Amino acid sequence: MEWTVSMATAAIPGLSSGGAGRDSPAKEKLFGRAPPLPLLLLRARNLRSVRARSRAVLFAVLSLLLLLLLSRHLSPFVAWKNPHASSASVPSRGGYAVLINTWKRNSLLKQVVSHYASCSRAEAIHVVWSEIDPPSDGLKSHLEKLVSSKSHGVHKPSFRFELCEEDNLNNRFKPIEDLKNDAVFSVDDDVIVPCSTLDFAFTVWQSASDTMVGFVPRTHWLVKKDGLAYYTYGGWWSVWWMGTYSMVLSKAAFFHRKYLDLYTHKMPSSIHDYVTRERNCEDIAMSLLIANASGAPPVWVKGNLYEIGSSGISSMKGHNERRNKCLNDFISLYETMPLVSTSMKAVDTRQEWFW
């Protein structure tokens, strides 16, 4: 092949005399079958250019499809402008009480108490203790020292155990005597929310204090099949895919202290009995209670949340089926569906450039 190309190239000078070099049939045949080397290189460059452009077009199309898919889920969510951002040096009115639900995990309890004591807006820390044996003097002393050492400035949050007579999930929502703060941050003993994120959520709650404001959204939807209608409980991936939610879990959420009294004294006793029997779904019960009382959807706050414990009941087999049953059983007791779906998400615009 190299030789053939070389011969064809050598014949090119003969063209300057009017084509005399092409009078041989053999040369004519050879000239027609093998283009000159510069022409071959030009074709190769053109081919590479076409392929590069094709790849660029394909990449642009795929990128556009990805953006469209993301916008399908991001577009319903809107930013939440911090109403106090213009006066960052002046704190918002009041503070909040942290209500920690714990059960036989003292090492985790020490970590979360230490963390929330360091949050400047936390004015009180209450630990719901449902174990048969009361907390030891050593544990009490250790936690009190943590609160004192971790808190900032002159003001130090108060600390107290809320002792319960029985092991019952309803305990986490019992009214607290002498509670001074309207805002209650309910949190599990293995969940840590950074103080800055928690303070932002508190400002969001201040502008929507009748509803629930939290970090763990969940959803529901109606299913009709074979002439029957029932509701399905949806976890995080359902929220992401559908772009809506109707609950925020009490494992990390703000609500008004009045709901502790409503939960304990006004909510149907059949729901208390259900939670006691099933040892599950007290968070769904609280979401239904607040939605029923307020007629408003919850508010999901975008922010980091760290779970420092091992997997809990949510990772157990059949968890979603039990949650589905809870939701439908509770709704039948309410005789209505109080949950309100929404696509709003609160985002601190000082911290996010894309939301």
XYZ file of C-alpha atoms in Angstrom:
355
model
C 0.000 0.000 0.000
C 2.825 2.417 0.880
C 4.476 1.717 -2.414
C 1.275 2.302 -4.367
C 0.693 5.638 -2.647
C 4.277 6.667 -3.315
C 3.913 5.881 -7.015
C 0.708 7.845 -7.229
C 2.375 10.802 -5.574
C 5.307 10.611 -7.955
C 2.980 10.940 -10.926
C 1.534 14.232 -9.724
C 4.290 16.457 -11.186
C 3.382 15.200 -14.659
C 0.051 16.923 -14.376
C 1.665 20.333 -14.784
C 2.314 19.638 -18.488
C -1.365 19.334 -19.260
C -1.919 15.806 -18.012
C 0.712 14.071 -20.151
C 1.662 11.904 -17.223
C -1.801 10.257 -17.264
C -1.680 8.871 -20.838
C -0.810 5.350 -19.626
C -3.892 3.159 -18.858
C -2.016 1.562 -15.980
C -1.291 4.992 -14.536
C -4.896 6.056 -15.122
C -6.116 3.009 -13.200
C -3.595 3.512 -10.432
C -4.343 7.220 -10.165
C -8.071 6.601 -9.854
C -7.797 4.019 -7.050
C -5.273 5.683 -4.722
C -5.755 9.364 -3.793
C -2.683 11.373 -2.911
C -1.409 11.225 0.685
C -2.381 14.835 1.605
C -5.958 14.056 0.561
C -6.003 10.941 2.754
C -4.755 12.926 5.746
C -7.388 15.612 5.123
C -10.125 12.981 5.047
C -8.857 11.451 8.302
C -8.860 14.852 9.986
C -12.383 15.510 8.752
C -13.543 12.144 10.059
C -12.056 12.836 13.481
C -13.688 16.270 13.517
C -17.093 14.780 12.682
C -16.740 12.178 15.418
C -15.732 14.845 17.954
C -18.728 16.971 17.042
C -21.012 13.941 17.320
C -19.691 13.175 20.797
C -20.171 16.813 21.830
C -23.762 16.824 20.563
C -24.487 13.528 22.341
C -23.008 14.848 25.590
C -25.066 18.049 25.303
C -28.266 16.061 24.730
C -27.571 13.765 27.704
C -26.758 16.769 29.905
C -30.021 18.431 28.891
C -31.977 15.275 29.700
C -30.272 15.067 33.100
C -31.102 18.708 33.862
C -34.713 18.123 32.856
C -34.875 15.100 35.157
C -33.390 17.051 38.051
C -35.699 19.998 37.435
C -38.599 17.566 37.658
C -37.698 17.110 41.315
C -36.061 20.444 42.183
C -38.518 22.878 40.639
C -41.309 22.375 43.217
C -38.984 23.412 46.046
C -38.486 27.078 46.869
C -36.016 28.987 48.991
C -36.886 30.257 52.431
C -35.445 33.700 53.077
C -34.314 34.015 56.683
C -36.543 36.823 58.034
C -33.810 37.890 60.464
C -30.879 37.725 58.051
C -30.631 41.530 57.839
C -29.854 41.725 61.553
C -27.683 38.676 62.050
C -26.014 40.185 65.089
C -29.363 40.486 66.871
C -30.766 37.092 67.861
C -34.376 36.161 67.121
C -36.775 36.411 70.027
C -36.599 33.585 72.564
C -35.072 30.162 72.267
C -36.141 26.536 72.236
C -36.239 23.473 74.453
C -34.577 20.253 73.275
C -36.587 17.119 74.060
C -34.441 13.980 73.731
C -36.052 10.557 73.678
C -33.646 7.838 74.838
C -33.612 4.145 75.619
C -30.623 2.215 77.010
C -28.006 4.087 74.974
C -26.143 6.171 77.531
C -23.043 6.606 75.384
C -25.127 8.149 72.592
C -27.088 10.215 75.096
C -23.877 11.779 76.369
C -22.889 12.779 72.834
C -26.193 14.406 71.909
C -26.552 16.229 75.242
C -23.019 17.565 74.834
C -23.806 18.755 71.323
C -27.149 20.453 71.988
C -25.768 22.131 75.111
C -23.355 23.926 72.785
C -26.178 25.426 70.703
C -26.618 29.029 71.844
C -30.380 29.096 71.225
C -31.070 25.985 73.323
C -32.490 27.215 76.643
C -33.494 23.867 78.124
C -32.627 20.201 77.619
C -35.081 17.516 78.744
C -34.342 13.799 78.513
C -37.354 11.465 78.373
C -36.350 8.436 80.467
C -38.634 5.387 80.089
C -36.449 2.693 81.617
C -37.646 0.889 84.746
C -34.496 1.796 86.675
C -33.911 5.550 87.094
C -30.715 7.117 85.741
C -27.747 6.658 88.037
C -26.319 9.519 90.041
C -23.117 9.155 88.058
C -24.952 9.633 84.758
C -26.861 12.628 86.088
C -23.695 14.256 87.374
C -21.824 13.601 84.132
C -24.550 15.098 81.948
C -24.932 18.141 84.188
C -21.198 18.788 83.933
C -21.370 18.404 80.143
C -24.162 20.956 79.898
C -22.245 23.395 82.065
C -18.954 22.992 80.196
C -20.295 22.957 76.635
C -22.674 25.898 76.852
C -21.495 29.305 75.627
C -21.519 32.598 77.495
C -23.151 33.427 80.792
C -26.461 31.787 79.926
C -26.500 28.020 80.383
C -29.436 25.812 79.413
C -31.325 24.049 82.173
C -31.123 20.264 82.230
C -33.570 17.709 83.585
C -34.625 14.083 83.254
C -38.330 13.435 82.640
C -38.869 10.132 84.467
C -41.673 7.867 83.252
C -43.249 4.991 85.125
C -43.459 2.620 82.189
C -41.742 1.871 78.896
C -44.077 3.435 76.359
C -43.449 5.364 73.150
C -46.228 7.783 74.081
C -43.921 9.057 76.829
C -41.938 11.157 74.390
C -44.927 13.478 73.969
C -46.007 13.876 77.581
C -46.444 17.473 78.755
C -43.443 18.888 80.615
C -44.043 20.693 83.866
C -42.765 24.279 84.007
C -41.739 24.271 80.343
C -41.082 27.932 79.514
C -40.341 27.719 75.789
C -43.071 27.543 73.180
C -40.716 25.885 70.699
C -39.891 22.238 71.361
C -37.249 20.452 69.303
C -38.012 16.736 69.478
C -35.015 14.539 68.671
C -33.885 10.927 69.030
C -30.840 10.079 71.108
C -28.811 9.170 68.014
C -29.501 12.258 65.874
C -27.278 15.327 65.724
C -28.252 18.472 63.828
C -25.535 21.171 63.574
C -26.347 24.196 65.725
C -26.409 26.653 62.800
C -28.840 24.432 60.896
C -30.969 23.985 64.000
C -31.079 27.732 64.613
C -32.219 28.325 61.040
C -34.981 25.739 61.435
C -36.036 27.567 64.601
C -36.459 30.836 62.676
C -38.526 28.955 60.098
C -40.713 27.547 62.877
C -41.192 31.060 64.323
C -42.916 32.075 61.089
C -45.079 28.910 61.063
C -45.437 28.002 64.722
C -48.730 26.116 64.376
C -47.243 23.466 62.138
C -44.361 20.997 62.325
C -40.931 22.005 61.041
C -38.315 19.307 60.607
C -35.593 17.548 58.681
C -36.978 14.090 57.827
C -39.855 14.267 55.307
C -42.289 11.476 54.521
C -45.287 11.257 52.225
C -48.504 9.367 51.551
C -50.759 8.727 48.583
C -54.108 7.147 47.873
C -54.260 3.799 46.096
C -57.427 2.416 44.514
C -57.403 -1.266 43.615
C -60.151 -3.852 43.098
C -62.772 -1.452 44.364
C -60.830 -0.721 47.559
C -59.109 2.519 48.545
C -56.237 2.731 50.996
C -53.272 4.952 51.765
C -49.614 4.096 51.271
C -46.826 5.459 53.463
C -43.806 6.664 51.498
C -40.214 7.055 52.689
C -37.440 9.328 51.492
C -37.175 7.923 47.961
C -40.911 8.398 47.461
C -40.518 12.041 48.552
C -37.650 12.516 46.104
C -39.486 10.927 43.203
C -42.892 12.518 43.765
C -41.561 15.940 44.744
C -44.067 16.264 47.606
C -44.335 15.327 51.279
C -47.017 15.456 53.967
C -45.152 14.613 57.191
C -41.879 15.379 58.939
C -40.813 12.829 61.525
C -40.496 13.767 65.187
C -37.011 12.247 65.332
C -35.792 15.748 64.395
C -38.572 18.359 64.335
C -39.883 21.529 65.957
C -43.451 21.908 67.161
C -45.342 24.063 69.656
C -45.464 22.850 73.259
C -49.294 22.907 73.157
C -49.197 19.747 71.053
C -47.720 17.804 73.972
C -50.911 18.496 75.909
C -53.141 17.759 72.908
C -51.346 14.473 72.228
C -51.653 13.276 75.820
C -55.078 14.595 76.786
C -57.070 15.272 73.604
C -55.982 12.676 71.062
C -58.262 9.601 70.922
C -57.205 7.085 73.579
C -57.517 4.340 70.952
C -54.466 5.815 69.208
C -52.516 5.793 72.502
C -53.449 2.148 72.936
C -52.414 1.370 69.368
C -48.951 2.947 69.833
C -48.520 1.105 73.150
C -49.495 -2.223 71.629
C -47.540 -1.953 68.370
C -44.512 -0.086 69.827
C -44.411 1.992 66.662
C -45.908 4.964 64.811
C -46.050 7.587 67.580
C -44.434 9.958 65.051
C -47.204 9.355 62.510
C -49.763 9.933 65.278
C -48.168 13.297 66.117
C -48.070 14.309 62.440
C -51.773 13.514 62.087
C -52.581 15.387 65.313
C -50.791 18.586 64.255
C -52.186 18.482 60.719
C -55.692 17.950 62.093
C -55.339 20.864 64.538
C -53.634 23.320 62.187
C -55.058 22.394 58.796
C -51.615 23.174 57.378
C -48.792 21.130 55.865
C -45.470 20.679 57.670
C -42.284 22.428 56.573
C -39.241 20.455 55.496
C -35.947 22.234 56.207
C -32.934 21.420 54.067
C -29.912 20.729 56.247
C -27.398 18.186 57.398
C -28.458 15.553 59.889
C -26.134 12.950 61.379
C -27.325 9.625 62.762
C -24.631 8.315 65.078
C -26.330 5.128 66.267
C -26.717 1.731 64.671
C -29.715 0.970 62.468
C -33.057 1.111 64.273
C -36.523 -0.302 63.703
C -36.778 1.420 60.327
C -34.269 -1.087 58.926
C -36.181 -4.112 60.182
C -38.010 -6.394 57.779
C -41.648 -5.463 57.303
C -41.199 -1.911 58.613
C -42.976 -0.238 55.688
C -45.881 -2.678 55.903
C -46.348 -1.817 59.573
C -46.210 1.892 58.789
C -48.827 1.456 56.069
C -51.091 -0.316 58.545
C -50.561 2.392 61.182
C -51.431 5.150 58.745
C -54.640 3.513 57.563
C -55.714 2.485 61.065
C -55.169 5.996 62.418
C -57.074 7.563 59.523
C -59.998 5.246 60.171
C -60.022 6.454 63.789
C -59.949 10.096 62.681
C -62.589 9.288 60.058
C -60.822 11.703 57.713
C -57.413 12.344 56.128
C -55.931 15.394 57.903
C -52.498 15.281 56.236
C -51.807 18.074 53.752
C -49.245 17.527 50.993
C -46.836 20.261 49.940
C -43.785 20.803 47.751
C -42.261 23.639 49.794
C -38.750 23.253 51.196
C -37.044 25.802 53.440
C -33.504 26.614 52.333
C -31.174 29.069 54.033
C -30.217 31.362 51.140
C -27.123 32.523 53.009
C -25.650 29.046 52.804
C -26.841 27.764 49.416
C -26.013 28.997 45.921
C -28.112 26.304 44.209
C -31.394 24.995 45.445
